[in-house]
Amino acid sequence: MTLSRRQLLQSGALAALAPALGSVSGLAPIDAALAQAAPGEPTWQHALSLFGEIKYPADFTRYAYVNPDAPKGGMARQISIGTFDNFNVVVAGVKGSIAPAVQYLYETLSTESLDEISTEYGLLAEASQHPGDFSWVTYRLRKEAKWHDGRPVTPEDVIFSMEVLKKYSPRYAGYYRHVGKVEKVGDRDIKFSFDAPGNRELPLIVGQLMVLPKHWWEGSDSEGRKRDVSQTTLEKPLGSGPYRIKEFTPGRSVTMERVKDYWGAKLPVRIGQHNLDELRFEFFRDNTVALEAFKADQADWIAENSAKQWATQYDFPAVAEKRVVKEEFPVRNSGRMQGFVLNLRRDTFKDARVRRAFNYAFDFEEMNKQLFYGQYKRINSYFEGTKLASSGLPEGAELALLETLRDKVPAEVFTTPYANPVGGNPEAVRSNLREASKLLKEAGFEVRERKLVDPAGKPVSVEILVRDPASERLALFYKPSLERLGVTVAIRTVDDAQYQNRIRAFDYDMITDLWAQSLSPGNEQRDYWGSQSADQPGSNNTVGIKNPAIDALIEKIIYAVDRPSLVAATKALDRVLLWNFYVVPQFTYGFIRYARWDRFSHAEPLPEFGVSGLPTLWWYDADKAARLGKRS
């Protein structure tokens, strides 16, 4: 299951804040009539969980981790890196650069809780039902769900959304590939039929569908021009969510305003959330400039991705005076792989021995010391930071699964625990480079006049494509090591728009990429590593992997019948990905770093799988703000 847009946010202490569970005034839970089903038919459910128990009953009033009495009001100024020229989510990742603020415009059929793994509760939909073989699911829309123009959200909107997202977005096309038919089966009911039974994740991920207003997209703008859902737009879109676009300056800023008559404000899944009246997104070209704006109180908080800046650039007076708070939030809701991508569409990287040699050339330990003040650790798994990461040698169910693919995976999968080379001192570096040279020679490469040439005698040159100073710094550190192997290395820095266009077209030798992983992987793995996505422009398969063993393991994950089967298949996939050396793993840090001007508060503690909860779970604290004084 992908990390929902959520993403990226219990304790008995919160129970003291909570009233007894019961119905929210004016919003009845699933009643007896709704819950009834014909004998043998699936029953309507207020929530779906992939494998485990559902924590909150049908009549729950709110999540345990929110403050139901959080005050509404105030503004938060946030930093976004890059630029934007598009508000159309349908073509995000395909055309233009999307403004992140649009995530607050639209609602989904269901929404996750942040203190459970893979559990979704009704949002636009009040309930869902599916059979035991997971061959279809039906969602029932809430009567009160409406767009910001007052019109109801309809089954026609849901059908339209699925159709256009699958048609114009490669990522959605892959994610919902097994949704074969979508039809209206009642006044408020939509049935999604799947192309095969057994995929237990599909009912949940269908609930993650972002629903768009069909009538708006099929209408005309203020100048009478027909809208086109397949093109970018900077017209303010119509939404159904807690915020709407108030104003914007293309490429520079977007201000969202809270919808005062938001239809879902009293839903249990929305109580105590979206408390800020305005969310202002300011765009900066790079993090260095953004940090200076933050120091000048031109933004209320900043997410710091640079270990160097975190260690050296937060010594200004406001920090010492406690007017600015530095805080690190543990990441428990996801894992990740981040690394230098070796594009398999290039002949240079088709041989795994070459790819492995590039890993031997990467001296992470020295980079960590010089650039990151020793704060990071090397990534050793595609599911780093989770219990899904492989380690040691395969055993039990994982081994049994891999045995069925023994002739299709590297032999080391069964004999050798995966580990990255270790550098950090001259002797280790020389040893690693010798091993890299040996691998290159075995692959038919050789050095002539200090230049590495391939088996055809062609000099080996690679371009590392980057778009920001942080990525450029990594590439510049890596470059001399590759050059010691005889590789000619060029580093090409381009603007955000050009970078996105080249990524969509897979026009690069090497880039840095990151794949976020949920605690319950599923259909998104096809988009990350599946053969079908390798040739889909805009997909997340930036490596270009076409490997039947990996395809088979992805299917095992998707069709896992229980949590142990899912874990075994995921670890097996991890192991096979690692031993194919598709990327040069970089580094990770188990926390998100934030600095903020002390104008905001949140309920304690934050949810286990919610990271910081900014800005959804926070509120503007007028007393704290008064002590800080007027914003600059």
PDB file of C-alpha atoms in Angstrom, residues 55-277:
ATOM      1  CA  LYS A  55      -9.202  -0.024  16.423  1.00  0.00           C
ATOM      2  CA  TYR A  56     -12.127   2.406  16.238  1.00  0.00           C
ATOM      3  CA  PRO A  57     -15.738   1.119  16.282  1.00  0.00           C
ATOM      4  CA  ALA A  58     -18.484   2.331  13.977  1.00  0.00           C
ATOM      5  CA  ASP A  59     -19.725   4.895  16.511  1.00  0.00           C
ATOM      6  CA  PHE A  60     -16.334   6.451  17.332  1.00  0.00           C
ATOM      7  CA  THR A  61     -16.289  10.223  17.683  1.00  0.00           C
ATOM      8  CA  ARG A  62     -12.677  11.024  16.844  1.00  0.00           C
ATOM      9  CA  TYR A  63      -9.172   9.655  16.671  1.00  0.00           C
ATOM     10  CA  ALA A  64      -7.434   9.315  20.036  1.00  0.00           C
ATOM     11  CA  TYR A  65      -4.492  11.507  19.027  1.00  0.00           C
ATOM     12  CA  VAL A  66      -6.343  14.759  18.235  1.00  0.00           C
ATOM     13  CA  ASN A  67      -7.495  17.631  20.419  1.00  0.00           C
ATOM     14  CA  PRO A  68     -11.230  17.976  19.707  1.00  0.00           C
ATOM     15  CA  ASP A  69     -11.196  21.436  21.260  1.00  0.00           C
ATOM     16  CA  ALA A  70      -8.293  22.772  19.214  1.00  0.00           C
ATOM     17  CA  PRO A  71      -8.943  26.426  18.374  1.00  0.00           C
ATOM     18  CA  LYS A  72      -9.498  27.404  14.754  1.00  0.00           C
ATOM     19  CA  GLY A  73      -7.666  30.361  13.296  1.00  0.00           C
ATOM     20  CA  GLY A  74      -4.271  31.771  12.410  1.00  0.00           C
ATOM     21  CA  MET A  75      -1.980  31.344   9.443  1.00  0.00           C
ATOM     22  CA  ALA A  76       1.020  29.103   8.819  1.00  0.00           C
ATOM     23  CA  ARG A  77       3.656  30.032   6.264  1.00  0.00           C
ATOM     24  CA  GLN A  78       5.350  26.954   4.830  1.00  0.00           C
ATOM     25  CA  ILE A  79       8.379  26.479   2.604  1.00  0.00           C
ATOM     26  CA  SER A  80       8.329  24.574  -0.670  1.00  0.00           C
ATOM     27  CA  ILE A  81      11.474  23.954  -2.693  1.00  0.00           C
ATOM     28  CA  GLY A  82      11.235  24.344  -6.454  1.00  0.00           C
ATOM     29  CA  THR A  83       8.419  25.947  -8.389  1.00  0.00           C
ATOM     30  CA  PHE A  84       4.969  25.192  -9.806  1.00  0.00           C
ATOM     31  CA  ASP A  85       2.976  25.844 -12.954  1.00  0.00           C
ATOM     32  CA  ASN A  86       0.046  23.477 -12.513  1.00  0.00           C
ATOM     33  CA  PHE A  87      -2.974  22.772 -10.298  1.00  0.00           C
ATOM     34  CA  ASN A  88      -4.219  19.735 -12.247  1.00  0.00           C
ATOM     35  CA  VAL A  89      -3.463  16.613 -10.200  1.00  0.00           C
ATOM     36  CA  VAL A  90      -4.435  14.318 -13.086  1.00  0.00           C
ATOM     37  CA  VAL A  91      -1.292  15.140 -15.064  1.00  0.00           C
ATOM     38  CA  ALA A  92       1.010  15.623 -12.065  1.00  0.00           C
ATOM     39  CA  GLY A  93       4.286  13.873 -12.806  1.00  0.00           C
ATOM     40  CA  VAL A  94       3.536  13.936 -16.542  1.00  0.00           C
ATOM     41  CA  LYS A  95       3.123  17.609 -17.392  1.00  0.00           C
ATOM     42  CA  GLY A  96       4.176  20.704 -15.498  1.00  0.00           C
ATOM     43  CA  SER A  97       5.181  21.032 -11.860  1.00  0.00           C
ATOM     44  CA  ILE A  98       2.291  20.525  -9.439  1.00  0.00           C
ATOM     45  CA  ALA A  99       1.707  22.845  -6.488  1.00  0.00           C
ATOM     46  CA  PRO A 100       1.763  20.710  -3.304  1.00  0.00           C
ATOM     47  CA  ALA A 101      -1.031  22.821  -1.841  1.00  0.00           C
ATOM     48  CA  VAL A 102      -3.584  21.001  -4.009  1.00  0.00           C
ATOM     49  CA  GLN A 103      -3.423  18.001  -1.656  1.00  0.00           C
ATOM     50  CA  TYR A 104      -5.803  19.928   0.607  1.00  0.00           C
ATOM     51  CA  LEU A 105      -8.376  20.477  -2.157  1.00  0.00           C
ATOM     52  CA  TYR A 106      -9.688  16.987  -2.653  1.00  0.00           C
ATOM     53  CA  GLU A 107     -11.049  14.197  -0.516  1.00  0.00           C
ATOM     54  CA  THR A 108     -10.753  10.451  -0.975  1.00  0.00           C
ATOM     55  CA  LEU A 109     -13.342   7.751  -0.439  1.00  0.00           C
ATOM     56  CA  SER A 110     -11.592   6.721   2.772  1.00  0.00           C
ATOM     57  CA  THR A 111      -8.737   7.986   4.926  1.00  0.00           C
ATOM     58  CA  GLU A 112      -6.112   6.375   7.103  1.00  0.00           C
ATOM     59  CA  SER A 113      -5.722   6.573  10.850  1.00  0.00           C
ATOM     60  CA  LEU A 114      -2.248   7.414  12.094  1.00  0.00           C
ATOM     61  CA  ASP A 115      -2.140   5.038  15.045  1.00  0.00           C
ATOM     62  CA  GLU A 116      -2.802   1.838  13.066  1.00  0.00           C
ATOM     63  CA  ILE A 117      -1.117   0.021  10.197  1.00  0.00           C
ATOM     64  CA  SER A 118      -3.084  -0.109   6.947  1.00  0.00           C
ATOM     65  CA  THR A 119      -6.520   0.762   8.300  1.00  0.00           C
ATOM     66  CA  GLU A 120      -8.843   3.111   6.410  1.00  0.00           C
ATOM     67  CA  TYR A 121     -12.049   4.751   7.649  1.00  0.00           C
ATOM     68  CA  GLY A 122     -14.817   6.256   5.530  1.00  0.00           C
ATOM     69  CA  LEU A 123     -14.417   9.863   4.387  1.00  0.00           C
ATOM     70  CA  LEU A 124     -16.412  10.697   1.242  1.00  0.00           C
ATOM     71  CA  ALA A 125     -17.850   7.222   1.642  1.00  0.00           C
ATOM     72  CA  GLU A 126     -19.703   6.219   4.789  1.00  0.00           C
ATOM     73  CA  ALA A 127     -19.207   2.481   4.267  1.00  0.00           C
ATOM     74  CA  SER A 128     -17.918  -0.242   1.968  1.00  0.00           C
ATOM     75  CA  GLN A 129     -18.442  -3.928   1.384  1.00  0.00           C
ATOM     76  CA  HIS A 130     -16.562  -6.676  -0.437  1.00  0.00           C
ATOM     77  CA  PRO A 131     -16.747 -10.467  -0.711  1.00  0.00           C
ATOM     78  CA  GLY A 132     -14.332 -12.851   0.946  1.00  0.00           C
ATOM     79  CA  ASP A 133     -12.378 -13.374  -2.281  1.00  0.00           C
ATOM     80  CA  PHE A 134     -11.748  -9.620  -2.724  1.00  0.00           C
ATOM     81  CA  SER A 135     -13.019  -9.735  -6.322  1.00  0.00           C
ATOM     82  CA  TRP A 136     -14.886  -6.436  -5.992  1.00  0.00           C
ATOM     83  CA  VAL A 137     -15.715  -3.669  -3.558  1.00  0.00           C
ATOM     84  CA  THR A 138     -18.643  -1.267  -3.313  1.00  0.00           C
ATOM     85  CA  TYR A 139     -18.389   2.140  -1.660  1.00  0.00           C
ATOM     86  CA  ARG A 140     -21.427   4.113  -0.496  1.00  0.00           C
ATOM     87  CA  LEU A 141     -21.061   7.896  -0.581  1.00  0.00           C
ATOM     88  CA  ARG A 142     -22.221  10.070   2.306  1.00  0.00           C
ATOM     89  CA  LYS A 143     -25.352  12.104   1.659  1.00  0.00           C
ATOM     90  CA  GLU A 144     -23.693  15.210   3.066  1.00  0.00           C
ATOM     91  CA  ALA A 145     -20.537  15.027   0.898  1.00  0.00           C
ATOM     92  CA  LYS A 146     -20.404  18.069  -1.371  1.00  0.00           C
ATOM     93  CA  TRP A 147     -18.160  20.217  -3.505  1.00  0.00           C
ATOM     94  CA  HIS A 148     -17.256  23.773  -2.581  1.00  0.00           C
ATOM     95  CA  ASP A 149     -19.937  25.026  -4.993  1.00  0.00           C
ATOM     96  CA  GLY A 150     -22.577  23.192  -2.932  1.00  0.00           C
ATOM     97  CA  ARG A 151     -23.244  20.377  -5.407  1.00  0.00           C
ATOM     98  CA  PRO A 152     -23.207  16.813  -4.039  1.00  0.00           C
ATOM     99  CA  VAL A 153     -20.377  14.388  -4.663  1.00  0.00           C
ATOM    100  CA  THR A 154     -21.852  11.690  -6.896  1.00  0.00           C
ATOM    101  CA  PRO A 155     -21.023   8.221  -8.204  1.00  0.00           C
ATOM    102  CA  GLU A 156     -20.494   9.878 -11.576  1.00  0.00           C
ATOM    103  CA  ASP A 157     -17.667  11.931 -10.041  1.00  0.00           C
ATOM    104  CA  VAL A 158     -16.037   8.764  -8.715  1.00  0.00           C
ATOM    105  CA  ILE A 159     -16.279   6.957 -12.059  1.00  0.00           C
ATOM    106  CA  PHE A 160     -14.945  10.009 -13.912  1.00  0.00           C
ATOM    107  CA  SER A 161     -12.011  10.275 -11.513  1.00  0.00           C
ATOM    108  CA  MET A 162     -10.948   6.671 -11.937  1.00  0.00           C
ATOM    109  CA  GLU A 163     -11.228   6.910 -15.710  1.00  0.00           C
ATOM    110  CA  VAL A 164      -9.215  10.093 -16.201  1.00  0.00           C
ATOM    111  CA  LEU A 165      -6.548   9.216 -13.644  1.00  0.00           C
ATOM    112  CA  LYS A 166      -5.962   5.836 -15.277  1.00  0.00           C
ATOM    113  CA  LYS A 167      -5.992   7.384 -18.754  1.00  0.00           C
ATOM    114  CA  TYR A 168      -3.653  10.327 -18.190  1.00  0.00           C
ATOM    115  CA  SER A 169      -1.476   9.330 -15.223  1.00  0.00           C
ATOM    116  CA  PRO A 170       0.956   6.420 -15.709  1.00  0.00           C
ATOM    117  CA  ARG A 171       1.296   6.014 -11.960  1.00  0.00           C
ATOM    118  CA  TYR A 172      -2.433   5.730 -11.354  1.00  0.00           C
ATOM    119  CA  ALA A 173      -2.737   3.486 -14.406  1.00  0.00           C
ATOM    120  CA  GLY A 174      -0.270   1.084 -12.824  1.00  0.00           C
ATOM    121  CA  TYR A 175      -1.664   1.415  -9.317  1.00  0.00           C
ATOM    122  CA  TYR A 176      -5.240   0.677 -10.431  1.00  0.00           C
ATOM    123  CA  ARG A 177      -4.335  -1.691 -13.252  1.00  0.00           C
ATOM    124  CA  HIS A 178      -6.485  -4.475 -11.800  1.00  0.00           C
ATOM    125  CA  VAL A 179      -9.617  -2.324 -11.510  1.00  0.00           C
ATOM    126  CA  GLY A 180     -11.477  -3.622 -14.520  1.00  0.00           C
ATOM    127  CA  LYS A 181     -14.919  -2.071 -14.222  1.00  0.00           C
ATOM    128  CA  VAL A 182     -16.411   0.825 -12.276  1.00  0.00           C
ATOM    129  CA  GLU A 183     -20.182   1.235 -12.240  1.00  0.00           C
ATOM    130  CA  LYS A 184     -22.967   2.986 -10.407  1.00  0.00           C
ATOM    131  CA  VAL A 185     -25.110   0.383  -8.632  1.00  0.00           C
ATOM    132  CA  GLY A 186     -27.266   2.632  -6.451  1.00  0.00           C
ATOM    133  CA  ASP A 187     -28.054   6.277  -5.838  1.00  0.00           C
ATOM    134  CA  ARG A 188     -24.854   6.621  -3.821  1.00  0.00           C
ATOM    135  CA  ASP A 189     -23.135   3.284  -4.482  1.00  0.00           C
ATOM    136  CA  ILE A 190     -20.150   2.639  -6.757  1.00  0.00           C
ATOM    137  CA  LYS A 191     -18.912  -0.877  -7.465  1.00  0.00           C
ATOM    138  CA  PHE A 192     -15.304  -1.559  -8.454  1.00  0.00           C
ATOM    139  CA  SER A 193     -14.823  -4.979 -10.062  1.00  0.00           C
ATOM    140  CA  PHE A 194     -11.319  -6.434 -10.257  1.00  0.00           C
ATOM    141  CA  ASP A 195      -9.817  -8.564 -12.999  1.00  0.00           C
ATOM    142  CA  ALA A 196      -9.041 -11.437 -10.605  1.00  0.00           C
ATOM    143  CA  PRO A 197      -9.863 -12.429  -7.021  1.00  0.00           C
ATOM    144  CA  GLY A 198      -7.389 -12.668  -4.151  1.00  0.00           C
ATOM    145  CA  ASN A 199      -5.834  -9.187  -4.177  1.00  0.00           C
ATOM    146  CA  ARG A 200      -6.802  -8.200  -0.616  1.00  0.00           C
ATOM    147  CA  GLU A 201      -5.241  -4.752  -0.927  1.00  0.00           C
ATOM    148  CA  LEU A 202      -7.419  -3.580  -3.807  1.00  0.00           C
ATOM    149  CA  PRO A 203     -10.527  -2.742  -1.720  1.00  0.00           C
ATOM    150  CA  LEU A 204      -8.358  -0.481   0.480  1.00  0.00           C
ATOM    151  CA  ILE A 205      -6.412   1.256  -2.251  1.00  0.00           C
ATOM    152  CA  VAL A 206      -9.604   1.930  -4.187  1.00  0.00           C
ATOM    153  CA  GLY A 207     -10.624   3.866  -1.091  1.00  0.00           C
ATOM    154  CA  GLN A 208      -7.558   6.060  -1.581  1.00  0.00           C
ATOM    155  CA  LEU A 209      -8.975   7.284  -4.895  1.00  0.00           C
ATOM    156  CA  MET A 210      -8.876  11.069  -5.086  1.00  0.00           C
ATOM    157  CA  VAL A 211     -12.313  12.131  -6.282  1.00  0.00           C
ATOM    158  CA  LEU A 212     -12.575  14.994  -8.796  1.00  0.00           C
ATOM    159  CA  PRO A 213     -15.641  17.045  -9.811  1.00  0.00           C
ATOM    160  CA  LYS A 214     -16.839  15.789 -13.189  1.00  0.00           C
ATOM    161  CA  HIS A 215     -19.200  18.724 -13.757  1.00  0.00           C
ATOM    162  CA  TRP A 216     -16.413  21.237 -13.215  1.00  0.00           C
ATOM    163  CA  TRP A 217     -13.892  19.568 -15.497  1.00  0.00           C
ATOM    164  CA  GLU A 218     -16.480  19.116 -18.227  1.00  0.00           C
ATOM    165  CA  GLY A 219     -17.547  22.752 -17.941  1.00  0.00           C
ATOM    166  CA  SER A 220     -15.998  26.025 -19.108  1.00  0.00           C
ATOM    167  CA  ASP A 221     -13.825  28.600 -17.376  1.00  0.00           C
ATOM    168  CA  SER A 222     -14.735  32.243 -16.713  1.00  0.00           C
ATOM    169  CA  GLU A 223     -13.783  33.152 -20.294  1.00  0.00           C
ATOM    170  CA  GLY A 224     -15.948  30.450 -21.826  1.00  0.00           C
ATOM    171  CA  ARG A 225     -13.118  28.064 -22.719  1.00  0.00           C
ATOM    172  CA  LYS A 226     -13.762  24.350 -22.291  1.00  0.00           C
ATOM    173  CA  ARG A 227     -11.589  22.817 -19.601  1.00  0.00           C
ATOM    174  CA  ASP A 228      -9.283  19.950 -20.554  1.00  0.00           C
ATOM    175  CA  VAL A 229      -8.441  17.441 -17.824  1.00  0.00           C
ATOM    176  CA  SER A 230      -5.471  16.194 -19.864  1.00  0.00           C
ATOM    177  CA  GLN A 231      -3.676  19.555 -19.719  1.00  0.00           C
ATOM    178  CA  THR A 232      -2.048  21.676 -17.025  1.00  0.00           C
ATOM    179  CA  THR A 233      -3.973  24.586 -15.605  1.00  0.00           C
ATOM    180  CA  LEU A 234      -3.515  27.501 -13.252  1.00  0.00           C
ATOM    181  CA  GLU A 235      -7.240  28.048 -12.885  1.00  0.00           C
ATOM    182  CA  LYS A 236      -8.288  27.554  -9.258  1.00  0.00           C
ATOM    183  CA  PRO A 237      -9.792  24.037  -9.207  1.00  0.00           C
ATOM    184  CA  LEU A 238     -13.040  23.135  -7.507  1.00  0.00           C
ATOM    185  CA  GLY A 239     -12.526  20.844  -4.528  1.00  0.00           C
ATOM    186  CA  SER A 240     -14.344  19.092  -1.718  1.00  0.00           C
ATOM    187  CA  GLY A 241     -11.658  19.242   0.973  1.00  0.00           C
ATOM    188  CA  PRO A 242     -11.034  21.391   4.052  1.00  0.00           C
ATOM    189  CA  TYR A 243      -9.210  24.110   2.086  1.00  0.00           C
ATOM    190  CA  ARG A 244      -9.611  26.037  -1.163  1.00  0.00           C
ATOM    191  CA  ILE A 245      -7.127  28.200  -3.051  1.00  0.00           C
ATOM    192  CA  LYS A 246      -7.467  31.810  -1.943  1.00  0.00           C
ATOM    193  CA  GLU A 247      -4.744  33.407  -4.045  1.00  0.00           C
ATOM    194  CA  PHE A 248      -1.475  32.571  -5.751  1.00  0.00           C
ATOM    195  CA  THR A 249       1.450  33.958  -7.680  1.00  0.00           C
ATOM    196  CA  PRO A 250       2.584  31.440 -10.330  1.00  0.00           C
ATOM    197  CA  GLY A 251       5.834  29.777  -9.350  1.00  0.00           C
ATOM    198  CA  ARG A 252       6.174  31.774  -6.127  1.00  0.00           C
ATOM    199  CA  SER A 253       3.361  31.283  -3.627  1.00  0.00           C
ATOM    200  CA  VAL A 254      -0.029  29.699  -2.976  1.00  0.00           C
ATOM    201  CA  THR A 255      -2.376  30.607  -0.131  1.00  0.00           C
ATOM    202  CA  MET A 256      -5.044  28.124   0.924  1.00  0.00           C
ATOM    203  CA  GLU A 257      -8.008  29.230   3.056  1.00  0.00           C
ATOM    204  CA  ARG A 258     -10.009  26.982   5.350  1.00  0.00           C
ATOM    205  CA  VAL A 259     -13.520  26.335   4.049  1.00  0.00           C
ATOM    206  CA  LYS A 260     -15.739  27.635   6.835  1.00  0.00           C
ATOM    207  CA  ASP A 261     -18.720  25.498   5.804  1.00  0.00           C
ATOM    208  CA  TYR A 262     -16.645  22.432   4.967  1.00  0.00           C
ATOM    209  CA  TRP A 263     -19.092  19.561   4.825  1.00  0.00           C
ATOM    210  CA  GLY A 264     -16.850  17.067   6.645  1.00  0.00           C
ATOM    211  CA  ALA A 265     -15.799  19.229   9.590  1.00  0.00           C
ATOM    212  CA  LYS A 266     -17.753  17.156  12.126  1.00  0.00           C
ATOM    213  CA  LEU A 267     -16.835  13.735  10.808  1.00  0.00           C
ATOM    214  CA  PRO A 268     -14.982  11.559  13.339  1.00  0.00           C
ATOM    215  CA  VAL A 269     -12.078  11.296  10.888  1.00  0.00           C
ATOM    216  CA  ARG A 270     -11.798  15.107  10.716  1.00  0.00           C
ATOM    217  CA  ILE A 271     -12.482  16.300  14.284  1.00  0.00           C
ATOM    218  CA  GLY A 272      -9.545  18.214  15.759  1.00  0.00           C
ATOM    219  CA  GLN A 273      -7.751  18.565  12.421  1.00  0.00           C
ATOM    220  CA  HIS A 274      -7.209  21.290   9.798  1.00  0.00           C
ATOM    221  CA  ASN A 275      -7.284  23.978  12.456  1.00  0.00           C
ATOM    222  CA  LEU A 276      -5.391  26.756  10.672  1.00  0.00           C
ATOM    223  CA  ASP A 277      -7.398  29.346   8.768  1.00  0.00           C
TER     224      ASP A 277
END
